Amino acid sequence: MAQQRTTFNSKLGLIMASVGSAVGLGNIWRFPCEAGEHGGGAFLIVYILCVMLLGLSVMLAEFFTGRASQKDAVGAFKILAPNTMWKIIGYNGVIAAFLIFGFYSVVSGWTLEYIYQSASGNLRADSVEEFTANFGKFTSDVFRPVLWVVIFTLITHIVVSSGVKKGIERSSKIMMPLLFVILIILGIRSLMLPNAVEGLKFFFNPDFGKINSAVILSALGQAFFSVSVGMGCMITYASYFNKSINMPNTAVSVVALDTLVAVLAGIIIFPAVTSFNISPSQGPTLVFVTLPNIFQQMPFGDLWSFIFFVLLAIAALTSIISLHEVVTAYLHEQYRMSRRKATAIVSLCGLALGIICSLSFGVLSHVKIFGVIIFDLLDFVTANLMLPAGGMLICIFAGWFISKKALKTELTNSGTIRFRLFAVFAFIIKYVAPVIIALVCLNQLGLF
Ligand code: TRP
């Protein structure tokens, strides 16, 4: 077994792939909607603190686990902690990745429908109510959304089956710069709107009186989801890092770029919202209902809608690839399946789950588990339970089970690079992160 492990080709490619995983629907759709509901500027500050303190630390703990073991999310724990229960973290991650894949592919599919609608000039309605009704009609339909799920899964399949270098790395290197260009164009357009300042005030002016426990907790959950930690995604990607990569710097870059995109998304959305006199606390319909309504009132509205939904689709694709890869790498390595076969199994099973999730808005909407439709159940269970639990366990694993020396050796590339804040990092993963995350989990379960 002296086979060389696959690695990313270049430092840039590896950062683009990791940023591609982190930047997704979470940044452009979920973040503005959470910020809007939780007081704008106040949420932003708490969110940034959470990302810097927790997101970054969990990511580094995952980077350590992945590169030290050079294995998939489950295999990593078999190597670093043989014959122990720690591999549960890996199983939790693989299952979470699969479940997130299911509902993520549905929303990703919607972005394709909206690209199609805006390209064909049909994304028009007379009022927000009509947009809402159209959105509801589309999502509860049987064939159309399912068709888009099939197409999106197929695209994902093609990228992942092309491999780590030729598929994931190469596509990210093309798509991520494109995404930044689109973000900047849309940001400038939005800032030129009349009354844009009101939106910026809402987004950047923190009203400290608005910070309460609900704001803190939702900021924490969002931080986790946004930087793709808690389920072995970064373990899997780091297993493709070569031994000379500076992991502390990489983690800082990924987290910083992810946060930058979330802030840019806010700069695009809030001025647009306030300049058309719409309340920023719209909730999840913000992107699919409010924005098309705003765009159609601007000159070249279809074009802006088109650009925006292309942006959303690209962001979704590079993220869903990483979810697919977690499960694919697991099957490929743990069952010694060919990569092709592993990819095909994940695509087919993921597709089945995606279709069920899509139908849960229509024909399966009567199927309720714990009072919610399947789509919402998967969203809740993964984002609010499995990710925080996984993140907490990874911190405990790296902080308590792994020796400080081994941790430091791996993160400093055997002492060849400096990691000045190592002591701070070690303290956070050992004490701070587990306690804070435990409080969040308990709160999500309604126990605290
Ligand atoms: N971070 C992505 C987003 O913001 C979603 C995502 C991809 C993710 N891979 C993940 C979330 C792993 C948690 C864990 O949309």
Short mmCIF file of C-alpha atoms and ligand atoms in Angstrom, two decimals:
data_model
loop_
_atom_site.label_atom_id
_atom_site.label_comp_id
_atom_site.label_asym_id
_atom_site.label_seq_id
_atom_site.Cartn_x
_atom_site.Cartn_y
_atom_site.Cartn_z
CA MET A 1 0.00 0.00 0.00
CA ALA A 2 2.77 2.45 -0.81
CA GLN A 3 0.37 4.21 -3.12
CA GLN A 4 0.72 8.00 -3.18
CA ARG A 5 -2.37 9.76 -1.95
CA THR A 6 -4.13 12.10 -4.34
CA THR A 7 -3.43 15.72 -3.50
CA PHE A 8 -4.62 19.03 -4.80
CA ASN A 9 -2.28 20.36 -7.47
CA SER A 10 -1.68 23.85 -6.23
CA LYS A 11 -2.10 26.02 -3.20
CA LEU A 12 -4.47 28.29 -5.06
CA GLY A 13 -6.55 25.35 -6.25
CA LEU A 14 -6.82 23.98 -2.75
CA ILE A 15 -7.93 27.30 -1.33
CA MET A 16 -10.47 27.75 -4.13
CA ALA A 17 -11.86 24.26 -3.51
CA SER A 18 -12.14 24.85 0.25
CA VAL A 19 -13.63 28.30 -0.20
CA GLY A 20 -15.94 26.76 -2.78
CA SER A 21 -17.18 24.35 -0.16
CA ALA A 22 -17.66 27.07 2.43
CA VAL A 23 -19.28 29.66 0.19
CA GLY A 24 -22.74 28.49 -0.71
CA LEU A 25 -26.43 29.00 -0.24
CA GLY A 26 -25.51 29.52 3.39
CA ASN A 27 -23.76 32.80 2.61
CA ILE A 28 -25.98 34.29 -0.05
CA TRP A 29 -29.38 33.02 0.99
CA ARG A 30 -29.30 32.01 4.65
CA PHE A 31 -26.96 34.70 5.99
CA PRO A 32 -28.85 37.81 4.81
CA CYS A 33 -32.07 36.25 5.92
CA GLU A 34 -30.73 35.47 9.40
CA ALA A 35 -29.15 38.92 9.65
CA GLY A 36 -32.41 40.52 8.53
CA GLU A 37 -34.40 38.67 11.13
CA HIS A 38 -31.93 39.33 13.93
CA GLY A 39 -31.32 43.05 13.72
CA GLY A 40 -28.71 43.49 10.97
CA GLY A 41 -25.56 45.07 12.39
CA ALA A 42 -25.93 43.46 15.79
CA PHE A 43 -26.09 40.04 14.19
CA LEU A 44 -23.13 40.79 11.95
CA ILE A 45 -20.84 41.54 14.88
CA VAL A 46 -21.82 38.46 16.84
CA TYR A 47 -21.54 36.35 13.70
CA ILE A 48 -18.00 37.56 12.97
CA LEU A 49 -16.97 36.81 16.55
CA CYS A 50 -18.42 33.30 16.29
CA VAL A 51 -16.70 32.60 13.01
CA MET A 52 -13.34 33.82 14.26
CA LEU A 53 -13.51 32.08 17.59
CA LEU A 54 -15.31 28.85 16.78
CA GLY A 55 -15.51 28.31 13.05
CA LEU A 56 -11.81 28.84 12.60
CA SER A 57 -10.84 26.55 15.47
CA VAL A 58 -13.09 23.70 14.41
CA MET A 59 -11.80 24.04 10.87
CA LEU A 60 -8.21 23.76 12.06
CA ALA A 61 -9.07 20.73 14.17
CA GLU A 62 -10.60 19.16 11.03
CA PHE A 63 -7.59 20.13 8.92
CA PHE A 64 -5.35 18.44 11.48
CA THR A 65 -7.45 15.25 11.45
CA GLY A 66 -7.57 15.07 7.66
CA ARG A 67 -3.98 15.74 6.83
CA ALA A 68 -2.45 13.79 9.68
CA SER A 69 -4.38 10.68 8.64
CA GLN A 70 -4.63 11.22 4.86
CA LYS A 71 -7.96 9.45 4.98
CA ASP A 72 -11.67 9.98 4.47
CA ALA A 73 -13.88 11.22 7.32
CA VAL A 74 -14.29 7.76 8.89
CA GLY A 75 -10.90 6.31 7.99
CA ALA A 76 -9.20 9.30 9.62
CA PHE A 77 -10.35 8.23 13.05
CA LYS A 78 -9.46 4.59 12.42
CA ILE A 79 -5.89 5.73 11.76
CA LEU A 80 -5.52 8.34 14.49
CA ALA A 81 -7.50 6.48 17.15
CA PRO A 82 -7.59 2.79 16.25
CA ASN A 83 -10.10 0.60 18.02
CA THR A 84 -11.91 3.46 19.69
CA MET A 85 -15.35 4.96 19.38
CA TRP A 86 -14.05 8.20 17.86
CA LYS A 87 -14.96 6.99 14.40
CA ILE A 88 -18.54 7.81 15.34
CA ILE A 89 -17.61 11.40 14.47
CA GLY A 90 -16.88 10.18 10.97
CA TYR A 91 -20.11 8.25 10.63
CA ASN A 92 -22.07 11.21 11.93
CA GLY A 93 -20.34 13.30 9.28
CA VAL A 94 -20.94 10.96 6.37
CA ILE A 95 -24.62 10.63 7.24
CA ALA A 96 -24.97 14.40 7.73
CA ALA A 97 -23.28 15.03 4.37
CA PHE A 98 -25.72 12.71 2.65
CA LEU A 99 -28.75 14.25 4.33
CA ILE A 100 -27.63 17.82 3.61
CA PHE A 101 -27.02 16.75 0.02
CA GLY A 102 -30.69 15.78 -0.19
CA PHE A 103 -32.22 19.14 0.67
CA TYR A 104 -29.37 21.23 -0.72
CA SER A 105 -29.93 19.73 -4.18
CA VAL A 106 -33.55 20.88 -4.05
CA VAL A 107 -32.71 24.54 -3.39
CA SER A 108 -29.88 24.28 -5.93
CA GLY A 109 -32.44 23.04 -8.44
CA TRP A 110 -34.63 26.07 -7.74
CA THR A 111 -31.73 28.35 -8.70
CA LEU A 112 -31.66 26.66 -12.13
CA GLU A 113 -35.38 27.26 -12.60
CA TYR A 114 -34.89 30.94 -11.75
CA ILE A 115 -31.96 31.19 -14.17
CA TYR A 116 -34.16 29.68 -16.84
CA GLN A 117 -37.09 31.95 -16.00
CA SER A 118 -35.01 35.10 -16.08
CA ALA A 119 -33.25 34.08 -19.29
CA SER A 120 -36.56 33.48 -21.00
CA GLY A 121 -38.00 36.75 -19.66
CA ASN A 122 -40.72 35.04 -17.64
CA LEU A 123 -39.62 36.01 -14.16
CA ARG A 124 -42.27 38.69 -13.89
CA ALA A 125 -45.23 39.31 -11.65
CA ASP A 126 -47.41 42.24 -10.65
CA SER A 127 -46.80 42.09 -6.94
CA VAL A 128 -44.87 40.40 -4.18
CA GLU A 129 -47.96 38.29 -3.52
CA GLU A 130 -47.93 37.05 -7.07
CA PHE A 131 -44.22 36.23 -6.83
CA THR A 132 -44.93 34.34 -3.62
CA ALA A 133 -47.77 32.44 -5.26
CA ASN A 134 -45.65 31.59 -8.30
CA PHE A 135 -42.85 30.38 -6.08
CA GLY A 136 -45.25 28.20 -4.11
CA LYS A 137 -46.80 26.83 -7.27
CA PHE A 138 -43.42 25.96 -8.71
CA THR A 139 -41.96 24.32 -5.60
CA SER A 140 -45.06 22.21 -4.98
CA ASP A 141 -45.18 20.95 -8.55
CA VAL A 142 -44.19 17.32 -9.21
CA PHE A 143 -42.12 17.39 -12.39
CA ARG A 144 -40.39 20.71 -12.76
CA PRO A 145 -38.47 20.93 -9.49
CA VAL A 146 -37.61 17.23 -9.72
CA LEU A 147 -36.27 17.74 -13.21
CA TRP A 148 -33.95 20.45 -11.92
CA VAL A 149 -32.81 18.22 -9.06
CA VAL A 150 -31.95 15.54 -11.61
CA ILE A 151 -30.00 18.05 -13.73
CA PHE A 152 -28.16 19.53 -10.76
CA THR A 153 -27.24 16.11 -9.41
CA LEU A 154 -26.01 15.11 -12.84
CA ILE A 155 -23.72 18.15 -13.03
CA THR A 156 -22.42 17.38 -9.53
CA HIS A 157 -21.86 13.79 -10.55
CA ILE A 158 -19.82 14.78 -13.57
CA VAL A 159 -17.55 17.04 -11.51
CA VAL A 160 -16.99 14.56 -8.68
CA SER A 161 -16.45 11.60 -10.96
CA SER A 162 -13.75 13.56 -12.78
CA GLY A 163 -11.73 13.32 -9.59
CA VAL A 164 -10.16 15.58 -7.01
CA LYS A 165 -7.75 17.39 -9.30
CA LYS A 166 -9.52 17.39 -12.64
CA GLY A 167 -13.03 17.73 -11.28
CA ILE A 168 -13.17 19.50 -7.94
CA GLU A 169 -10.01 21.59 -8.07
CA ARG A 170 -10.29 22.64 -11.68
CA SER A 171 -13.97 23.55 -11.55
CA SER A 172 -13.47 25.55 -8.34
CA LYS A 173 -10.59 27.45 -9.88
CA ILE A 174 -12.89 28.58 -12.67
CA MET A 175 -16.08 29.10 -10.71
CA MET A 176 -14.84 30.88 -7.60
CA PRO A 177 -13.18 33.83 -9.36
CA LEU A 178 -16.31 34.13 -11.51
CA LEU A 179 -18.39 34.20 -8.36
CA PHE A 180 -16.30 37.04 -6.92
CA VAL A 181 -16.64 39.04 -10.12
CA ILE A 182 -20.41 38.62 -10.10
CA LEU A 183 -20.62 39.55 -6.43
CA ILE A 184 -18.70 42.74 -7.01
CA ILE A 185 -20.77 43.72 -10.05
CA LEU A 186 -24.01 43.15 -8.16
CA GLY A 187 -22.64 44.94 -5.09
CA ILE A 188 -21.78 48.04 -7.12
CA ARG A 189 -25.18 47.97 -8.82
CA SER A 190 -26.90 47.73 -5.47
CA LEU A 191 -24.90 50.59 -3.95
CA MET A 192 -26.00 52.82 -6.82
CA LEU A 193 -29.65 52.42 -5.94
CA PRO A 194 -31.46 55.38 -4.42
CA ASN A 195 -31.58 55.07 -0.66
CA ALA A 196 -28.85 52.44 -0.57
CA VAL A 197 -27.48 54.14 2.53
CA GLU A 198 -30.49 53.07 4.57
CA GLY A 199 -29.73 49.43 3.80
CA LEU A 200 -26.08 49.86 4.68
CA LYS A 201 -27.05 51.52 7.94
CA PHE A 202 -29.26 48.59 8.82
CA PHE A 203 -26.53 46.11 7.96
CA PHE A 204 -23.50 47.85 9.47
CA ASN A 205 -24.83 49.97 12.32
CA PRO A 206 -24.99 47.68 15.30
CA ASP A 207 -27.74 48.35 17.78
CA PHE A 208 -26.18 46.63 20.78
CA GLY A 209 -29.52 46.62 22.53
CA LYS A 210 -30.67 44.02 20.02
CA ILE A 211 -28.07 41.44 21.05
CA ASN A 212 -29.78 38.75 23.07
CA SER A 213 -29.42 35.02 23.45
CA ALA A 214 -31.48 34.23 20.35
CA VAL A 215 -29.21 36.42 18.24
CA ILE A 216 -26.08 34.80 19.64
CA LEU A 217 -27.36 31.29 19.11
CA SER A 218 -28.52 31.81 15.57
CA ALA A 219 -25.23 33.52 14.73
CA LEU A 220 -23.39 30.49 16.07
CA GLY A 221 -25.41 28.01 14.03
CA GLN A 222 -24.97 30.13 10.94
CA ALA A 223 -21.19 30.34 11.51
CA PHE A 224 -20.95 26.56 11.54
CA PHE A 225 -23.05 25.97 8.50
CA SER A 226 -21.35 28.70 6.55
CA VAL A 227 -17.76 27.56 6.96
CA SER A 228 -18.66 23.90 6.32
CA VAL A 229 -17.51 22.48 9.61
CA GLY A 230 -18.85 19.81 11.90
CA MET A 231 -19.20 16.91 9.52
CA GLY A 232 -15.86 15.90 8.15
CA CYS A 233 -15.99 17.96 4.99
CA MET A 234 -12.79 19.76 5.90
CA ILE A 235 -11.28 16.46 7.11
CA THR A 236 -11.85 15.02 3.67
CA TYR A 237 -10.48 18.05 1.83
CA ALA A 238 -7.46 18.33 4.14
CA SER A 239 -6.63 14.71 3.43
CA TYR A 240 -5.79 15.95 -0.08
CA PHE A 241 -3.44 18.69 1.22
CA ASN A 242 0.23 18.00 0.80
CA LYS A 243 2.55 18.15 3.76
CA SER A 244 3.99 21.55 2.93
CA ILE A 245 0.69 23.41 3.09
CA ASN A 246 0.50 26.01 5.85
CA MET A 247 -2.79 24.94 7.42
CA PRO A 248 -3.28 27.76 9.94
CA ASN A 249 -2.91 30.31 7.13
CA THR A 250 -5.17 28.30 4.85
CA ALA A 251 -7.89 28.13 7.48
CA VAL A 252 -7.66 31.89 8.04
CA SER A 253 -7.94 32.50 4.27
CA VAL A 254 -10.94 30.23 3.87
CA VAL A 255 -12.78 31.72 6.84
CA ALA A 256 -11.93 35.29 5.79
CA LEU A 257 -13.11 34.77 2.21
CA ASP A 258 -16.26 33.05 3.39
CA THR A 259 -17.04 35.98 5.68
CA LEU A 260 -16.24 38.44 2.91
CA VAL A 261 -18.79 36.76 0.65
CA ALA A 262 -21.44 36.84 3.35
CA VAL A 263 -20.78 40.57 3.88
CA LEU A 264 -20.88 41.20 0.11
CA ALA A 265 -24.18 39.34 -0.08
CA GLY A 266 -25.49 41.67 2.64
CA ILE A 267 -24.23 44.69 0.68
CA ILE A 268 -26.12 43.44 -2.36
CA ILE A 269 -29.34 42.56 -0.64
CA PHE A 270 -29.99 45.18 2.06
CA PRO A 271 -29.67 48.32 -0.08
CA ALA A 272 -31.90 46.66 -2.67
CA VAL A 273 -34.45 45.83 -0.02
CA THR A 274 -34.55 49.23 1.69
CA SER A 275 -34.46 51.18 -1.53
CA PHE A 276 -37.70 49.47 -2.57
CA ASN A 277 -39.19 49.94 0.84
CA ILE A 278 -39.36 46.31 1.78
CA SER A 279 -38.74 45.07 5.31
CA PRO A 280 -35.35 43.35 5.65
CA SER A 281 -36.75 40.73 8.00
CA GLN A 282 -38.49 38.75 5.28
CA GLY A 283 -37.22 35.31 6.17
CA PRO A 284 -36.42 32.57 3.66
CA THR A 285 -38.43 34.05 0.80
CA LEU A 286 -36.02 36.98 0.63
CA VAL A 287 -34.02 35.54 -2.24
CA PHE A 288 -36.62 33.78 -4.37
CA VAL A 289 -39.47 36.24 -3.96
CA THR A 290 -38.29 39.64 -2.80
CA LEU A 291 -35.22 39.90 -5.00
CA PRO A 292 -36.90 39.05 -8.33
CA ASN A 293 -39.54 41.59 -7.41
CA ILE A 294 -36.87 44.21 -6.80
CA PHE A 295 -34.89 43.33 -9.91
CA GLN A 296 -37.89 43.67 -12.21
CA GLN A 297 -38.27 47.28 -11.10
CA MET A 298 -34.74 48.09 -12.22
CA PRO A 299 -33.66 48.72 -15.81
CA PHE A 300 -32.49 45.45 -17.39
CA GLY A 301 -34.18 43.60 -14.56
CA ASP A 302 -34.05 40.20 -16.25
CA LEU A 303 -30.35 40.54 -16.71
CA TRP A 304 -29.78 41.31 -13.02
CA SER A 305 -31.97 38.40 -11.99
CA PHE A 306 -30.12 36.16 -14.36
CA ILE A 307 -26.71 37.22 -13.02
CA PHE A 308 -27.86 36.84 -9.44
CA PHE A 309 -29.23 33.32 -9.87
CA VAL A 310 -26.14 32.24 -11.80
CA LEU A 311 -24.19 33.43 -8.77
CA LEU A 312 -26.39 31.40 -6.47
CA ALA A 313 -26.11 28.30 -8.65
CA ILE A 314 -22.31 28.50 -8.78
CA ALA A 315 -22.11 28.93 -5.03
CA ALA A 316 -24.44 25.98 -4.54
CA LEU A 317 -22.53 23.75 -6.95
CA THR A 318 -19.10 24.15 -5.38
CA SER A 319 -20.65 23.42 -1.97
CA ILE A 320 -22.68 20.41 -2.95
CA ILE A 321 -19.60 18.94 -4.62
CA SER A 322 -17.92 18.91 -1.22
CA LEU A 323 -20.89 17.16 0.36
CA HIS A 324 -20.82 14.53 -2.38
CA GLU A 325 -17.07 14.09 -1.99
CA VAL A 326 -17.34 13.30 1.74
CA VAL A 327 -19.57 10.30 1.05
CA THR A 328 -17.76 9.28 -2.14
CA ALA A 329 -14.34 9.28 -0.46
CA TYR A 330 -15.77 7.23 2.40
CA LEU A 331 -17.20 4.53 0.13
CA HIS A 332 -14.17 4.58 -2.13
CA GLU A 333 -11.68 4.11 0.70
CA GLN A 334 -13.55 2.12 3.31
CA TYR A 335 -15.08 -0.40 0.91
CA ARG A 336 -12.27 -0.34 -1.64
CA MET A 337 -14.71 0.48 -4.36
CA SER A 338 -13.52 2.14 -7.52
CA ARG A 339 -14.04 5.88 -7.39
CA ARG A 340 -16.41 5.63 -10.33
CA LYS A 341 -18.62 3.15 -8.62
CA ALA A 342 -18.60 5.10 -5.35
CA THR A 343 -19.55 8.30 -7.17
CA ALA A 344 -22.38 6.58 -9.00
CA ILE A 345 -23.83 5.12 -5.81
CA VAL A 346 -23.74 8.47 -4.02
CA SER A 347 -25.29 10.27 -6.99
CA LEU A 348 -28.12 7.76 -7.32
CA CYS A 349 -28.93 7.58 -3.61
CA GLY A 350 -28.56 11.35 -3.29
CA LEU A 351 -30.89 11.80 -6.21
CA ALA A 352 -33.51 9.58 -4.61
CA LEU A 353 -33.31 11.58 -1.39
CA GLY A 354 -33.36 14.86 -3.32
CA ILE A 355 -36.52 13.82 -5.15
CA ILE A 356 -38.22 12.88 -1.91
CA CYS A 357 -37.25 16.25 -0.41
CA SER A 358 -38.51 18.08 -3.46
CA LEU A 359 -41.82 16.23 -3.38
CA SER A 360 -42.21 17.08 0.30
CA PHE A 361 -43.31 20.55 -0.84
CA GLY A 362 -46.11 19.05 -2.92
CA VAL A 363 -47.49 15.55 -3.12
CA LEU A 364 -45.63 14.44 0.00
CA SER A 365 -46.48 17.53 2.02
CA HIS A 366 -48.86 15.51 4.18
CA VAL A 367 -45.94 13.36 5.37
CA LYS A 368 -44.90 15.12 8.54
CA ILE A 369 -42.31 13.94 10.99
CA PHE A 370 -42.25 15.79 14.32
CA GLY A 371 -44.74 18.14 12.72
CA VAL A 372 -42.58 19.26 9.80
CA ILE A 373 -42.17 18.21 6.17
CA ILE A 374 -39.20 16.00 5.23
CA PHE A 375 -37.23 18.92 3.77
CA ASP A 376 -37.46 20.95 6.97
CA LEU A 377 -36.72 17.91 9.09
CA LEU A 378 -33.45 17.21 7.29
CA ASP A 379 -32.50 20.88 7.46
CA PHE A 380 -33.19 21.00 11.18
CA VAL A 381 -31.60 17.70 12.16
CA THR A 382 -28.38 18.32 10.24
CA ALA A 383 -27.77 22.02 10.79
CA ASN A 384 -29.03 22.22 14.35
CA LEU A 385 -28.03 18.86 15.75
CA MET A 386 -25.55 16.86 13.71
CA LEU A 387 -23.16 19.68 12.79
CA PRO A 388 -22.87 21.17 16.27
CA ALA A 389 -22.51 17.70 17.79
CA GLY A 390 -19.87 16.75 15.22
CA GLY A 391 -18.00 20.02 15.70
CA MET A 392 -17.99 19.65 19.45
CA LEU A 393 -16.71 16.08 19.27
CA ILE A 394 -13.96 17.00 16.81
CA CYS A 395 -12.77 19.69 19.23
CA ILE A 396 -12.83 17.25 22.12
CA PHE A 397 -11.02 14.70 20.00
CA ALA A 398 -8.25 17.08 18.92
CA GLY A 399 -8.13 18.87 22.26
CA TRP A 400 -8.20 15.95 24.68
CA PHE A 401 -7.43 12.72 22.87
CA ILE A 402 -4.64 13.90 20.60
CA SER A 403 -1.47 14.95 22.40
CA LYS A 404 -0.59 18.60 22.25
CA LYS A 405 2.74 17.66 20.79
CA ALA A 406 1.26 15.68 17.90
CA LEU A 407 -1.18 18.49 17.24
CA LYS A 408 1.56 21.08 17.15
CA THR A 409 3.87 18.95 15.02
CA GLU A 410 1.21 18.50 12.33
CA LEU A 411 -0.01 22.10 12.37
CA THR A 412 3.52 23.51 12.17
CA ASN A 413 4.64 21.02 9.51
CA SER A 414 7.08 19.46 12.00
CA GLY A 415 8.24 22.81 13.27
CA THR A 416 9.10 24.26 9.88
CA ILE A 417 6.44 26.95 9.98
CA ARG A 418 5.34 29.15 12.84
CA PHE A 419 1.92 29.02 14.38
CA ARG A 420 2.06 31.86 16.87
CA LEU A 421 -1.41 31.45 18.28
CA PHE A 422 -1.12 27.71 18.84
CA ALA A 423 -1.65 28.04 22.60
CA VAL A 424 -4.80 30.08 22.04
CA PHE A 425 -6.08 27.54 19.52
CA ALA A 426 -5.37 24.63 21.86
CA PHE A 427 -7.20 26.38 24.68
CA ILE A 428 -10.22 27.11 22.50
CA ILE A 429 -10.66 23.55 21.23
CA LYS A 430 -10.07 22.09 24.65
CA TYR A 431 -12.34 24.27 26.75
CA VAL A 432 -14.09 27.15 25.03
CA ALA A 433 -15.54 25.50 21.93
CA PRO A 434 -16.96 22.37 23.58
CA VAL A 435 -18.68 24.39 26.29
CA ILE A 436 -20.16 26.97 23.96
CA ILE A 437 -21.28 24.38 21.42
CA ALA A 438 -22.83 22.23 24.14
CA LEU A 439 -24.86 25.21 25.25
CA VAL A 440 -26.01 25.76 21.67
CA CYS A 441 -27.01 22.11 21.23
CA LEU A 442 -28.95 22.09 24.46
CA ASN A 443 -30.65 25.28 23.47
CA GLN A 444 -31.61 23.92 20.06
CA LEU A 445 -33.16 20.93 21.77
CA GLY A 446 -35.08 23.31 23.94
CA LEU A 447 -33.35 22.08 27.07
CA PHE A 448 -31.64 25.32 27.96
N1 TRP B 1 -21.02 25.87 3.71
C1 TRP B 1 -22.00 25.66 2.68
C2 TRP B 1 -22.88 26.88 2.60
O1 TRP B 1 -22.60 27.89 3.19
C3 TRP B 1 -22.80 24.41 2.89
C4 TRP B 1 -21.96 23.24 3.17
C5 TRP B 1 -21.15 22.58 2.29
C6 TRP B 1 -21.77 22.65 4.42
N2 TRP B 1 -20.48 21.59 2.94
C7 TRP B 1 -20.84 21.62 4.24
C8 TRP B 1 -22.30 22.93 5.67
C9 TRP B 1 -20.39 20.88 5.33
C10 TRP B 1 -21.88 22.17 6.73
C11 TRP B 1 -20.93 21.17 6.59
O2 TRP B 1 -23.88 26.88 1.93
#
